[in-house]
PDB file of C-alpha atoms in Angstrom:
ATOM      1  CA  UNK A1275      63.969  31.892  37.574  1.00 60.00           C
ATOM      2  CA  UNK A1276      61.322  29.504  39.820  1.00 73.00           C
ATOM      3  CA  UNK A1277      63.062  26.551  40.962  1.00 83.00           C
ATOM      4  CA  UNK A1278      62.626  23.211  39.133  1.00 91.00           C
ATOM      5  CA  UNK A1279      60.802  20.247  41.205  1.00 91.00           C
ATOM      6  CA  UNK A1280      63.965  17.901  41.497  1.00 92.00           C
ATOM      7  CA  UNK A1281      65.558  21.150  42.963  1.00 93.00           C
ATOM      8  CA  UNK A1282      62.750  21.664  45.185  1.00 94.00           C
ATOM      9  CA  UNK A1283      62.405  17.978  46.069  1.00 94.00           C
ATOM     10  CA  UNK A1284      66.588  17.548  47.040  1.00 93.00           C
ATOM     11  CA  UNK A1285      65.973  20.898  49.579  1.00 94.00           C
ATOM     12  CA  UNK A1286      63.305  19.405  51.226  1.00 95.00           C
ATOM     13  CA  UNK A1287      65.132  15.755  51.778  1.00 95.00           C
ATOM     14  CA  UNK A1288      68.035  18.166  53.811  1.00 95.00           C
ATOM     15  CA  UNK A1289      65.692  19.763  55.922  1.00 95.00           C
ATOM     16  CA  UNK A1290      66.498  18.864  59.868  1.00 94.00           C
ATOM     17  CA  UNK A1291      63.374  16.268  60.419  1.00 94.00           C
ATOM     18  CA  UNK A1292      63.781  14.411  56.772  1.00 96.00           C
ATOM     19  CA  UNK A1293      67.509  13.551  57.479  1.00 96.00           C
ATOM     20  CA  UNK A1294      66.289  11.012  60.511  1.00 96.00           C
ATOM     21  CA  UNK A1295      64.594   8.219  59.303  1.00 96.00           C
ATOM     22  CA  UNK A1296      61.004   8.253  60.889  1.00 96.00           C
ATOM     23  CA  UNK A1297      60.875   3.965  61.295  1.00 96.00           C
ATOM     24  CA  UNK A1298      64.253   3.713  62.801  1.00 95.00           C
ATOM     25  CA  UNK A1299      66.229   6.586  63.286  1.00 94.00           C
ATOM     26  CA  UNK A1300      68.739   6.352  60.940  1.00 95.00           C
ATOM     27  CA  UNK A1301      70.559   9.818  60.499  1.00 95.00           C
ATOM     28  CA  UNK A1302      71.939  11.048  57.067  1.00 93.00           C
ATOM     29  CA  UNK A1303      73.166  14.474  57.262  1.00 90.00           C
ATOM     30  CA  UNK A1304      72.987  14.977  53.543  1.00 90.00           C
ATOM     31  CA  UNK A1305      69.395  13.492  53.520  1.00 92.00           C
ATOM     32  CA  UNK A1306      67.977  10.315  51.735  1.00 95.00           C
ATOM     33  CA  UNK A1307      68.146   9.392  48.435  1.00 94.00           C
ATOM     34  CA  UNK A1308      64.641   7.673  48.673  1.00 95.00           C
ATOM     35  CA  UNK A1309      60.993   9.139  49.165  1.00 95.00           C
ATOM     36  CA  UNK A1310      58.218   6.519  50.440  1.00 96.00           C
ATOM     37  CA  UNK A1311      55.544   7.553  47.972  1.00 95.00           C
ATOM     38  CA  UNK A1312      52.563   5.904  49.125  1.00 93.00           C
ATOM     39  CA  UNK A1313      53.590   7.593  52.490  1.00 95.00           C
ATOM     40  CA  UNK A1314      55.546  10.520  52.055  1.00 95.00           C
ATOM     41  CA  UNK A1315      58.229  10.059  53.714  1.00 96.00           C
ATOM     42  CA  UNK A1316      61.797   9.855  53.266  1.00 97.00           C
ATOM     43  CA  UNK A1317      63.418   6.744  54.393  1.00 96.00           C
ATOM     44  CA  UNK A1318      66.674   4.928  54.837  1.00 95.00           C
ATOM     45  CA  UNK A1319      67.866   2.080  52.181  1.00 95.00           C
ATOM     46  CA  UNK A1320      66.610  -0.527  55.148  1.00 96.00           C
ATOM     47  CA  UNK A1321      63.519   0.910  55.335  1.00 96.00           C
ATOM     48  CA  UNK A1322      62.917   1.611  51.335  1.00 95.00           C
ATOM     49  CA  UNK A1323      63.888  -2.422  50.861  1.00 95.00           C
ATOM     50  CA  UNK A1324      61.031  -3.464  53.272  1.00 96.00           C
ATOM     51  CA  UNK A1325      58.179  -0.601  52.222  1.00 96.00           C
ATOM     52  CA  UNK A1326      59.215  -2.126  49.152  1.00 95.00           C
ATOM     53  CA  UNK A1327      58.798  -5.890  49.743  1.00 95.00           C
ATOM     54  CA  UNK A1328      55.036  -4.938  50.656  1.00 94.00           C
ATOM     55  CA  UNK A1329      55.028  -3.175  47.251  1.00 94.00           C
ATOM     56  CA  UNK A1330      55.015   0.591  48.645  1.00 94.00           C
ATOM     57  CA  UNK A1331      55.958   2.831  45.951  1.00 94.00           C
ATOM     58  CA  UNK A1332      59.227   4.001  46.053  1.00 95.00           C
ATOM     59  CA  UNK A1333      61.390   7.407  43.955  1.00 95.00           C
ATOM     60  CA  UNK A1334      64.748   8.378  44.307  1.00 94.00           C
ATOM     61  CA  UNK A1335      65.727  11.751  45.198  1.00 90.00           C
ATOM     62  CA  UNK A1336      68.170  11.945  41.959  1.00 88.00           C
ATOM     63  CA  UNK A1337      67.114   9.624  39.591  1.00 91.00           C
ATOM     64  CA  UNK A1338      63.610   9.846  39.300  1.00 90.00           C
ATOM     65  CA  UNK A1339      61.589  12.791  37.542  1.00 93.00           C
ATOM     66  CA  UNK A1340      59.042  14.956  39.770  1.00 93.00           C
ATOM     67  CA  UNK A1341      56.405  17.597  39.076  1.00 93.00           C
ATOM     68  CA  UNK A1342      55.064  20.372  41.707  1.00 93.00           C
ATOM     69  CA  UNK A1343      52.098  18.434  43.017  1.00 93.00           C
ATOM     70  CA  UNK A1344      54.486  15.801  44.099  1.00 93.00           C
ATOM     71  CA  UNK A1345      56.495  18.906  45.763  1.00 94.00           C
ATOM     72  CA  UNK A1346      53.304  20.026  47.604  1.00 94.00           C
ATOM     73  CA  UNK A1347      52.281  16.787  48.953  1.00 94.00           C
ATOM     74  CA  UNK A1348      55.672  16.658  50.484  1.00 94.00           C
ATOM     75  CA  UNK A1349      55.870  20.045  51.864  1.00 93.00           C
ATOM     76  CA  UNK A1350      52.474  19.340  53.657  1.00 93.00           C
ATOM     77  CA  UNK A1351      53.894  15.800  54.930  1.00 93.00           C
ATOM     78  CA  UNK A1352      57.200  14.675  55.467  1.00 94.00           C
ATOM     79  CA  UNK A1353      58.922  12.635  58.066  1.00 96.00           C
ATOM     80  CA  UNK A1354      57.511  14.848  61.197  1.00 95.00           C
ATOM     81  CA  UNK A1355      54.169  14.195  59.631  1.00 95.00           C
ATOM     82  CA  UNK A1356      54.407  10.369  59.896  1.00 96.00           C
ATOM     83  CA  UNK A1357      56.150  10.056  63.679  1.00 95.00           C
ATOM     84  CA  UNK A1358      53.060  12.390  64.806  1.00 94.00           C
ATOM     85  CA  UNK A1359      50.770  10.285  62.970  1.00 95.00           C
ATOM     86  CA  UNK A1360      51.970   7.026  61.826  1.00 96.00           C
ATOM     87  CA  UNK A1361      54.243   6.318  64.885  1.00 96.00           C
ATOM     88  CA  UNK A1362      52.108   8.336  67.025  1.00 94.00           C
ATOM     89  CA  UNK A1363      52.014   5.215  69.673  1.00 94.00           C
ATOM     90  CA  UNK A1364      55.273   3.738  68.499  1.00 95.00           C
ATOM     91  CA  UNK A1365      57.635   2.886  70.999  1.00 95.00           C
ATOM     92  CA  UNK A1366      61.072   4.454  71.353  1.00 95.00           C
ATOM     93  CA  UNK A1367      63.944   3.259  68.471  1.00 94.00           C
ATOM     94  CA  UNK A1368      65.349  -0.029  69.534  1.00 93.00           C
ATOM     95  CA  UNK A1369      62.790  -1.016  71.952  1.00 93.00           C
ATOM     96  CA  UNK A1370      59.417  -3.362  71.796  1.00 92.00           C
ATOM     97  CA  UNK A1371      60.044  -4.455  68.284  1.00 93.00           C
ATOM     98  CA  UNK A1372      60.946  -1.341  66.564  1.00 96.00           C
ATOM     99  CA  UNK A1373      64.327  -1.824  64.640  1.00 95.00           C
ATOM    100  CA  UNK A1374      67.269   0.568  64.969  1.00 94.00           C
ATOM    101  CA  UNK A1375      70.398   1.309  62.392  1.00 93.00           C
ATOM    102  CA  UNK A1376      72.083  -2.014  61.667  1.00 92.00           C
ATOM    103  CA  UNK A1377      69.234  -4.293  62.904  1.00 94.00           C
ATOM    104  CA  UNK A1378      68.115  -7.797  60.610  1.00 95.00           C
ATOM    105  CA  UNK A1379      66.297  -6.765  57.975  1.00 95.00           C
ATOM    106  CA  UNK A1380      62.959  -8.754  58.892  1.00 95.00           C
ATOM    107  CA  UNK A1381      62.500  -6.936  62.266  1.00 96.00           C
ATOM    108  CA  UNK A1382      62.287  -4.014  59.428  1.00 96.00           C
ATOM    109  CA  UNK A1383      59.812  -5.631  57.331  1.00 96.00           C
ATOM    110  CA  UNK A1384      57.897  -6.972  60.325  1.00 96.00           C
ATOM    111  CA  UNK A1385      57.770  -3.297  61.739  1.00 96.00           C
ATOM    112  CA  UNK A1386      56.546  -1.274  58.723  1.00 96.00           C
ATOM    113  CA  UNK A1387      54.207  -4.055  58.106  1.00 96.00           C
ATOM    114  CA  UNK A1388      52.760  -3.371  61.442  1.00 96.00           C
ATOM    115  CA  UNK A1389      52.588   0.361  61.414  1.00 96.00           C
ATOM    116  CA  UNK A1390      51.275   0.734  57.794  1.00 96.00           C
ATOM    117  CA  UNK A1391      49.945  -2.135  57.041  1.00 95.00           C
ATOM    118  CA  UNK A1392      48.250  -2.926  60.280  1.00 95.00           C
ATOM    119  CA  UNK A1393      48.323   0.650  61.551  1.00 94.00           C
ATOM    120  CA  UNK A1394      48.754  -0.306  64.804  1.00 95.00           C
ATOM    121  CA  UNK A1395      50.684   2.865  66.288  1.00 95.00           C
ATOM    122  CA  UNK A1396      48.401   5.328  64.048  1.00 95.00           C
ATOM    123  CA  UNK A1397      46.334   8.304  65.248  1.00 93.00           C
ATOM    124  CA  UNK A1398      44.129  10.859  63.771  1.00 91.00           C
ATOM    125  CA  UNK A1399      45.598  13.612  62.812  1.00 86.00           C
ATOM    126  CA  UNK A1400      44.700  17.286  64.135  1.00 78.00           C
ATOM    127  CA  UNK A1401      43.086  19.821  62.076  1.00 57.00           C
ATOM    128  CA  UNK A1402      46.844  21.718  62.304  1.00 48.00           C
ATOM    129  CA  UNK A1403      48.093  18.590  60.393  1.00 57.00           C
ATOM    130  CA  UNK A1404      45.899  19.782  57.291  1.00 51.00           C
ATOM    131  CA  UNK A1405      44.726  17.829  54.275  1.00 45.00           C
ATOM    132  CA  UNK A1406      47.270  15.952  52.401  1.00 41.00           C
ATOM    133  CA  UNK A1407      48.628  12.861  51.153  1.00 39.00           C
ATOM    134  CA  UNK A1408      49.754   9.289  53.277  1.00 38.00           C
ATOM    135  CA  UNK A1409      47.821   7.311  50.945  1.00 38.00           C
ATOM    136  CA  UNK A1410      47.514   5.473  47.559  1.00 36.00           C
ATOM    137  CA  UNK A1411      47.761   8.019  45.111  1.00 34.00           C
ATOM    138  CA  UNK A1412      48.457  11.052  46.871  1.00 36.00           C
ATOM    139  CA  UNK A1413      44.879  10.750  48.510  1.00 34.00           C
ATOM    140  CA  UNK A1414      44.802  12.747  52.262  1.00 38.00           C
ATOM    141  CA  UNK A1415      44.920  11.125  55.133  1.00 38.00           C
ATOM    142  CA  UNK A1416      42.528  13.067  56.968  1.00 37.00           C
ATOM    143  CA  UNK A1417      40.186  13.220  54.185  1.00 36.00           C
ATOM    144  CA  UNK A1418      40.676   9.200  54.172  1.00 39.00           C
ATOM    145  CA  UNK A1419      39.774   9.122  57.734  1.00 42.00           C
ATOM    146  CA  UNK A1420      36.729  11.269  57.835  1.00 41.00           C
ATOM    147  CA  UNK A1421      35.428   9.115  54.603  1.00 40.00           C
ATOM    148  CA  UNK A1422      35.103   6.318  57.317  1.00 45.00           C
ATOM    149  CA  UNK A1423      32.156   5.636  59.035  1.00 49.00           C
ATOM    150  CA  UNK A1424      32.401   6.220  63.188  1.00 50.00           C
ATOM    151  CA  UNK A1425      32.755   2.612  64.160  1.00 50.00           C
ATOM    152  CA  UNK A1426      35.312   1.709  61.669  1.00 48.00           C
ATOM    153  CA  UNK A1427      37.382   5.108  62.968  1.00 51.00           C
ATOM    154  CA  UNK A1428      36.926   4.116  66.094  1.00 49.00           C
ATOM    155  CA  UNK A1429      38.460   0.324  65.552  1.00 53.00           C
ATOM    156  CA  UNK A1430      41.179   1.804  63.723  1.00 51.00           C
ATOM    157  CA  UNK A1431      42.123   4.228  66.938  1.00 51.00           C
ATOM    158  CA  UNK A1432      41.243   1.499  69.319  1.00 49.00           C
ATOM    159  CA  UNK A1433      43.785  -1.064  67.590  1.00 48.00           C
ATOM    160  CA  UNK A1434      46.078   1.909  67.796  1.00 47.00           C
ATOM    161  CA  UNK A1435      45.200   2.383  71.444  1.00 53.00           C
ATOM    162  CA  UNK A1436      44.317  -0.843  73.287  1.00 51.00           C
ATOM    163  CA  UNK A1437      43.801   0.414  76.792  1.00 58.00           C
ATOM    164  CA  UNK A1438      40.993   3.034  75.450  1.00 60.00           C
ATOM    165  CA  UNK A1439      37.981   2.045  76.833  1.00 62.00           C
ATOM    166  CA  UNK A1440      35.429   1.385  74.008  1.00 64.00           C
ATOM    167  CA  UNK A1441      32.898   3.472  73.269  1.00 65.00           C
ATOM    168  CA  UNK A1442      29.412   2.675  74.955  1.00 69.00           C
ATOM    169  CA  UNK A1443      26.842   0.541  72.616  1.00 70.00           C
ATOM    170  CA  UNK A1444      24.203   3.230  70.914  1.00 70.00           C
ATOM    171  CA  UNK A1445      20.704   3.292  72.506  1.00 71.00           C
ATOM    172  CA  UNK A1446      18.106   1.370  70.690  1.00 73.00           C
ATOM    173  CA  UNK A1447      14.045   2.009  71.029  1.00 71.00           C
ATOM    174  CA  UNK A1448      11.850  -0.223  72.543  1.00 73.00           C
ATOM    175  CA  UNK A1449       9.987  -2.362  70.761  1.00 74.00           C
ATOM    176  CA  UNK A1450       6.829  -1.471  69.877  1.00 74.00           C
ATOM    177  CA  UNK A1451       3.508  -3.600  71.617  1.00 74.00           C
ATOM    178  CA  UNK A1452       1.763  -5.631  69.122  1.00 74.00           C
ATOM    179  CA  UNK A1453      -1.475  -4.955  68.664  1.00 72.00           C
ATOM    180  CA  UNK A1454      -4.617  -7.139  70.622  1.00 75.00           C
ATOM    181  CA  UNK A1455      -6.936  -8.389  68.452  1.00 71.00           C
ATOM    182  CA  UNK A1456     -10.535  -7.487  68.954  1.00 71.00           C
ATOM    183  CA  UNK A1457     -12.548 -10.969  70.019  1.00 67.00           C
ATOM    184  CA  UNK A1458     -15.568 -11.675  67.679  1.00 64.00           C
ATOM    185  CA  UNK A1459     -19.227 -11.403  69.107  1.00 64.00           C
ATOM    186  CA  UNK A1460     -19.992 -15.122  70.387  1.00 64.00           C
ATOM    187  CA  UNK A1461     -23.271 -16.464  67.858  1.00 61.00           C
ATOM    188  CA  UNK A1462     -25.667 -18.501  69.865  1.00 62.00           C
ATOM    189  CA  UNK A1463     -26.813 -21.478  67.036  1.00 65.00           C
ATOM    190  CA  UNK A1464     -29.739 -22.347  69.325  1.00 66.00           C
ATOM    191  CA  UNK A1465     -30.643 -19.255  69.686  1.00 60.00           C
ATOM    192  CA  UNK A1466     -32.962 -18.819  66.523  1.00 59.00           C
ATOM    193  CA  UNK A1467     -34.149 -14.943  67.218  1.00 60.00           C
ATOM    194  CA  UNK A1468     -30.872 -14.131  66.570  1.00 55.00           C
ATOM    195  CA  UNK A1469     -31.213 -15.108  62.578  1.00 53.00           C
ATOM    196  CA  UNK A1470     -33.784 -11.619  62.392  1.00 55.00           C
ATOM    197  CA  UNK A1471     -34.891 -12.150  58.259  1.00 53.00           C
ATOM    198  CA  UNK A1472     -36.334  -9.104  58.137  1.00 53.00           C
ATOM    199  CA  UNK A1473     -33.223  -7.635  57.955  1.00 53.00           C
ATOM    200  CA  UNK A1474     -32.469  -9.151  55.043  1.00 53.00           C
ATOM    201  CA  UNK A1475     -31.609  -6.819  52.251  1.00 58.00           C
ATOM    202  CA  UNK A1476     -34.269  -6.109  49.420  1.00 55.00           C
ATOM    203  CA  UNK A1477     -33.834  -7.582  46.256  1.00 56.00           C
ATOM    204  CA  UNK A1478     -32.214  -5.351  43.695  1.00 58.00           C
ATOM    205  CA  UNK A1479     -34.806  -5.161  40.711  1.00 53.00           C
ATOM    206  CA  UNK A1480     -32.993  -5.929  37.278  1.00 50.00           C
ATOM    207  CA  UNK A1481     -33.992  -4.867  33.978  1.00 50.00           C
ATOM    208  CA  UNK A1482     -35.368  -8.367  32.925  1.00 47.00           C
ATOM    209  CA  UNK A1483     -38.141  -7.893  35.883  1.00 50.00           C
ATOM    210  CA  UNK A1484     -40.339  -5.861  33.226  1.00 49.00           C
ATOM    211  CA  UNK A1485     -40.480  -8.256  30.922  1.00 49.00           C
ATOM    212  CA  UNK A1486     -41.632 -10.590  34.213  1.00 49.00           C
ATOM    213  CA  UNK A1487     -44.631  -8.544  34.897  1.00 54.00           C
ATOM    214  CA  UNK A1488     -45.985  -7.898  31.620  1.00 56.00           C
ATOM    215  CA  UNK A1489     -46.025 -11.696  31.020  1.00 60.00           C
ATOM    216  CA  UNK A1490     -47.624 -12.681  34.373  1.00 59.00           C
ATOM    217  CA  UNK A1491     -50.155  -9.516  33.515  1.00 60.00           C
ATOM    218  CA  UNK A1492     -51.103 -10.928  30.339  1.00 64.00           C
ATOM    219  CA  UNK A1493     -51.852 -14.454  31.623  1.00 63.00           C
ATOM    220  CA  UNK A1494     -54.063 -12.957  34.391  1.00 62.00           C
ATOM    221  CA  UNK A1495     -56.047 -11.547  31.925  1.00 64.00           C
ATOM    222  CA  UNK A1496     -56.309 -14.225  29.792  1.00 65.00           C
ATOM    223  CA  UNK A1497     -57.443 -16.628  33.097  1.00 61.00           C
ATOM    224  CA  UNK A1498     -60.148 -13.787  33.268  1.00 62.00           C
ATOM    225  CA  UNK A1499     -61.601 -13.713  30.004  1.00 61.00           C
ATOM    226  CA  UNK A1500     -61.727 -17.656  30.117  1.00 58.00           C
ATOM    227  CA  UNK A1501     -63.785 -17.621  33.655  1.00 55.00           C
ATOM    228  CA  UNK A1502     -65.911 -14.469  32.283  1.00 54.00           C
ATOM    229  CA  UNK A1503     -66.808 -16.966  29.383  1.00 51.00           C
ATOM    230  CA  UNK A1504     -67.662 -19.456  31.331  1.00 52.00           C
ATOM    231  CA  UNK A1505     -69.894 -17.459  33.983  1.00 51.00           C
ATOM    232  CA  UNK A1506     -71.516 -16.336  30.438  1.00 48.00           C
ATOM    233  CA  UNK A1507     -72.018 -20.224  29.466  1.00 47.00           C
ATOM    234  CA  UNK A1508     -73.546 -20.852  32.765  1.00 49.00           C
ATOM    235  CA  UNK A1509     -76.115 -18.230  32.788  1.00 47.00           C
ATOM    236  CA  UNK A1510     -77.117 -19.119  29.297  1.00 49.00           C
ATOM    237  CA  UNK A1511     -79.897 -21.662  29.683  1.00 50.00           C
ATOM    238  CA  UNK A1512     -79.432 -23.155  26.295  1.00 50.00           C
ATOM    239  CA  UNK A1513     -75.455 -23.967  26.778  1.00 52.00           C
ATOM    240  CA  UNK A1514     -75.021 -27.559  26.446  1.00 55.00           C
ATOM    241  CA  UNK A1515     -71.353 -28.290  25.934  1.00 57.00           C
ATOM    242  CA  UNK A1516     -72.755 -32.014  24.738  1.00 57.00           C
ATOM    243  CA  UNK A1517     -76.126 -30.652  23.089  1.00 56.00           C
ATOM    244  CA  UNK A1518     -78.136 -32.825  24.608  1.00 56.00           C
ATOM    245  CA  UNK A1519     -80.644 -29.379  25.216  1.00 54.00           C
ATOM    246  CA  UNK A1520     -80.359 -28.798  21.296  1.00 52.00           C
ATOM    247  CA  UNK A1521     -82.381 -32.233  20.722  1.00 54.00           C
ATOM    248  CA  UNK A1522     -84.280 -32.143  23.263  1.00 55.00           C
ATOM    249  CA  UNK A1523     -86.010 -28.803  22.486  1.00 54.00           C
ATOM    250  CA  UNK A1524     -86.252 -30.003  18.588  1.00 54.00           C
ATOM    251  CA  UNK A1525     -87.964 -33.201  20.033  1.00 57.00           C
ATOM    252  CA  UNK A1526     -90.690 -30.432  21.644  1.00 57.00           C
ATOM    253  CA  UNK A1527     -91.231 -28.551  18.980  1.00 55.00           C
ATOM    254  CA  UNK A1528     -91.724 -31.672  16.443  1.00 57.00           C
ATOM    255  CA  UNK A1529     -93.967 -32.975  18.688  1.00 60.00           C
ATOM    256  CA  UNK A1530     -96.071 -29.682  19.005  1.00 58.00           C
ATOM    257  CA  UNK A1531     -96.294 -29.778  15.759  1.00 59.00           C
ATOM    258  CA  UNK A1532     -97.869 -33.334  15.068  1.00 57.00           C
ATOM    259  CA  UNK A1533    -100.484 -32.372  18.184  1.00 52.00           C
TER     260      UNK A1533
END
């Protein structure tokens, strides 16, 4: 008969590194009766009141419903999971601000605050921690992590780590040289040889210029028949634009005619 989750989830909370509370060190040799969801961890009732006052999810171990993917994510995890990544750079229980059993309860708010919240004691986990929960959700931690870009890890493991020495600043390329703009050729005004109009582009004929040289054609001839007629007029002895030859050659033959 496989074992139901609740089962599965109460064997896990009396396992040897669940029974010591990972913030402070609280022992229970039964194990907890609360589980840290957002974290995964199993935690005393100091610590559950103060993940709580930041609104971390908390279940408890006998009242609460679970299903197997809730069972997984705490096999993977656990309470040895957090101290080697959570409280990685954590000082020991008691000392430099981290509470112990029967401490006030704000030095246990002020401490989770500063290890999850502010994840000041955190370090990447190792590729032997695997992929699993820590997070909103159930969402891995090292999945969560590598989703980051490299500065923002490395902020995160420096605020972690203050006396790491920061990484050196990335390389950038020089800039390149701007262009030089080519001078223009220096035009002499006085210089009136330089203005060459022969080099002047043709004109472009255009469909009108035809009709321009049929008309100029036709007056030319016309200006030639006119001086042909008068060269003819000339030659003609008798052409008297005012006919004064017309009377005077009737005047010679009426008087012929009386002698």
């Amino acid at each position: 008969m496989p074992t139901s989750p609740e089962s599965a989830v109460k064997k896990l909370a009396r396992l040897p590194p669940n029974t010591i509370c990972p913030n402070c060190g609280t022992t229970s040799k039964y194990g907890f009766s609360t589980i840290c969801i957002k974290y995964l961890t199993f935690v005393c009732n100091a610590c559950k009141s103060s993940h709580q006052a930041i609104s971390h999810r908390c279940k408890s171990l006998t009242m609460s419903s679970w299903d197997q993917g809730e069972v997984l994510k705490l096999k993977k995890h656990g309470n040895d999971y957090a101290r080697r990544v959570w409280l990685a750079n954590a000082p020991p229980v008691g000392v430099g601000g981290r509470p112990k059993e029967g401490d006030d309860i704000n030095l246990f708010k002020r401490f989770v605050v500063e290890v999850y919240e502010n994840r000041r004691y955190y370090r990447e986990p190792d590729a032997a921690d695997g992929v699993g929960g820590g997070g909103d959700g159930g969402v891995g931690v090292v999945a969560a992590s590598q989703s980051l870009p490299p500065s923002a890890r490395h902020n995160r493991n420096h605020a972690s780590n203050p006396n790491r020495a920061p990484p050196p600043p990335p390389k950038r390329a020089p800039p390149m040289p701007a262009p030089t703009p080519t001078p223009a050729a220096a035009v002499d005004l006085l210089d009136f040889g330089a203005f060459d109009i022969s080099t002047a582009p043709a004109p472009t004929p255009s469909s009108s210029q035809p009709a321009i040289t049929t008309t100029a054609a036709a007056a030319a001839a016309s200006w030639t028949n006119t001086i042909t007629a008068t060269s003819t007029a000339d030659a003609d002895p008798f052409f008297d634009p005012f006919q004064n030859n017309i009377n005077s050659s009737a005047n010679n033959h009426q008087m012929n005619a009386n002698a």
